[in-house]
Amino acid sequence: MAKKSFFCIDGHTCGNPVRLVAGGGPLLQGATMMERRAHFLAEYD
């Protein structure tokens, strides 16, 4: 079994929890953030 580690920063904005992945995530394909989001959802979610 492979292990993956990534660096996150947890916080809150107006009482809502926020988690920012600041490092260690996969390299995403796409020219725009919308394309990268679609790639992430298709391959990693």
JSON list of C-alpha atoms in Angstrom, two decimals:
[
{"chain": "A", "resi": 1, "resn": "MET", "atom": "CA", "xyz": [0.00, 0.00, 0.00]},
{"chain": "A", "resi": 2, "resn": "ALA", "atom": "CA", "xyz": [1.39, 3.39, -1.01]},
{"chain": "A", "resi": 3, "resn": "LYS", "atom": "CA", "xyz": [1.37, 6.28, 1.44]},
{"chain": "A", "resi": 4, "resn": "LYS", "atom": "CA", "xyz": [0.98, 9.90, 0.40]},
{"chain": "A", "resi": 5, "resn": "SER", "atom": "CA", "xyz": [1.64, 12.95, 2.55]},
{"chain": "A", "resi": 6, "resn": "PHE", "atom": "CA", "xyz": [0.55, 16.49, 1.93]},
{"chain": "A", "resi": 7, "resn": "PHE", "atom": "CA", "xyz": [0.76, 19.78, 3.79]},
{"chain": "A", "resi": 8, "resn": "CYS", "atom": "CA", "xyz": [-2.50, 21.47, 4.83]},
{"chain": "A", "resi": 9, "resn": "ILE", "atom": "CA", "xyz": [-3.41, 24.67, 6.59]},
{"chain": "A", "resi": 10, "resn": "ASP", "atom": "CA", "xyz": [-6.69, 24.55, 8.50]},
{"chain": "A", "resi": 11, "resn": "GLY", "atom": "CA", "xyz": [-8.58, 27.69, 9.41]},
{"chain": "A", "resi": 12, "resn": "HIS", "atom": "CA", "xyz": [-12.00, 29.25, 9.53]},
{"chain": "A", "resi": 13, "resn": "THR", "atom": "CA", "xyz": [-13.65, 32.15, 7.74]},
{"chain": "A", "resi": 14, "resn": "CYS", "atom": "CA", "xyz": [-16.83, 33.61, 9.23]},
{"chain": "A", "resi": 15, "resn": "GLY", "atom": "CA", "xyz": [-17.26, 30.40, 11.24]},
{"chain": "A", "resi": 16, "resn": "ASN", "atom": "CA", "xyz": [-16.88, 28.09, 8.23]},
{"chain": "A", "resi": 17, "resn": "PRO", "atom": "CA", "xyz": [-14.03, 25.56, 8.26]},
{"chain": "A", "resi": 18, "resn": "VAL", "atom": "CA", "xyz": [-11.43, 25.89, 5.50]},
{"chain": "A", "resi": 19, "resn": "ARG", "atom": "CA", "xyz": [-8.65, 23.44, 4.53]},
{"chain": "A", "resi": 20, "resn": "LEU", "atom": "CA", "xyz": [-5.98, 24.64, 2.11]},
{"chain": "A", "resi": 21, "resn": "VAL", "atom": "CA", "xyz": [-3.74, 21.98, 0.57]},
{"chain": "A", "resi": 22, "resn": "ALA", "atom": "CA", "xyz": [-0.45, 23.87, 0.35]},
{"chain": "A", "resi": 23, "resn": "GLY", "atom": "CA", "xyz": [1.83, 21.10, -0.88]},
{"chain": "A", "resi": 24, "resn": "GLY", "atom": "CA", "xyz": [2.13, 17.45, -1.80]},
{"chain": "A", "resi": 25, "resn": "GLY", "atom": "CA", "xyz": [-0.97, 17.25, -3.98]},
{"chain": "A", "resi": 26, "resn": "PRO", "atom": "CA", "xyz": [-0.95, 15.61, -7.41]},
{"chain": "A", "resi": 27, "resn": "LEU", "atom": "CA", "xyz": [0.14, 17.48, -10.52]},
{"chain": "A", "resi": 28, "resn": "LEU", "atom": "CA", "xyz": [-3.06, 18.40, -12.29]},
{"chain": "A", "resi": 29, "resn": "GLN", "atom": "CA", "xyz": [-3.59, 18.59, -16.03]},
{"chain": "A", "resi": 30, "resn": "GLY", "atom": "CA", "xyz": [-5.29, 21.56, -17.64]},
{"chain": "A", "resi": 31, "resn": "ALA", "atom": "CA", "xyz": [-4.65, 25.11, -18.77]},
{"chain": "A", "resi": 32, "resn": "THR", "atom": "CA", "xyz": [-7.27, 26.73, -16.51]},
{"chain": "A", "resi": 33, "resn": "MET", "atom": "CA", "xyz": [-8.35, 26.16, -12.92]},
{"chain": "A", "resi": 34, "resn": "MET", "atom": "CA", "xyz": [-11.69, 24.87, -14.20]},
{"chain": "A", "resi": 35, "resn": "GLU", "atom": "CA", "xyz": [-9.89, 22.22, -16.28]},
{"chain": "A", "resi": 36, "resn": "ARG", "atom": "CA", "xyz": [-7.63, 21.31, -13.35]},
{"chain": "A", "resi": 37, "resn": "ARG", "atom": "CA", "xyz": [-10.64, 21.00, -11.04]},
{"chain": "A", "resi": 38, "resn": "ALA", "atom": "CA", "xyz": [-12.38, 18.72, -13.54]},
{"chain": "A", "resi": 39, "resn": "HIS", "atom": "CA", "xyz": [-9.23, 16.58, -13.79]},
{"chain": "A", "resi": 40, "resn": "PHE", "atom": "CA", "xyz": [-8.98, 16.32, -10.00]},
{"chain": "A", "resi": 41, "resn": "LEU", "atom": "CA", "xyz": [-12.64, 15.33, -9.63]},
{"chain": "A", "resi": 42, "resn": "ALA", "atom": "CA", "xyz": [-12.36, 12.72, -12.39]},
{"chain": "A", "resi": 43, "resn": "GLU", "atom": "CA", "xyz": [-9.11, 11.14, -11.17]},
{"chain": "A", "resi": 44, "resn": "TYR", "atom": "CA", "xyz": [-8.73, 11.71, -7.42]},
{"chain": "A", "resi": 45, "resn": "ASP", "atom": "CA", "xyz": [-12.09, 12.43, -5.77]}
]
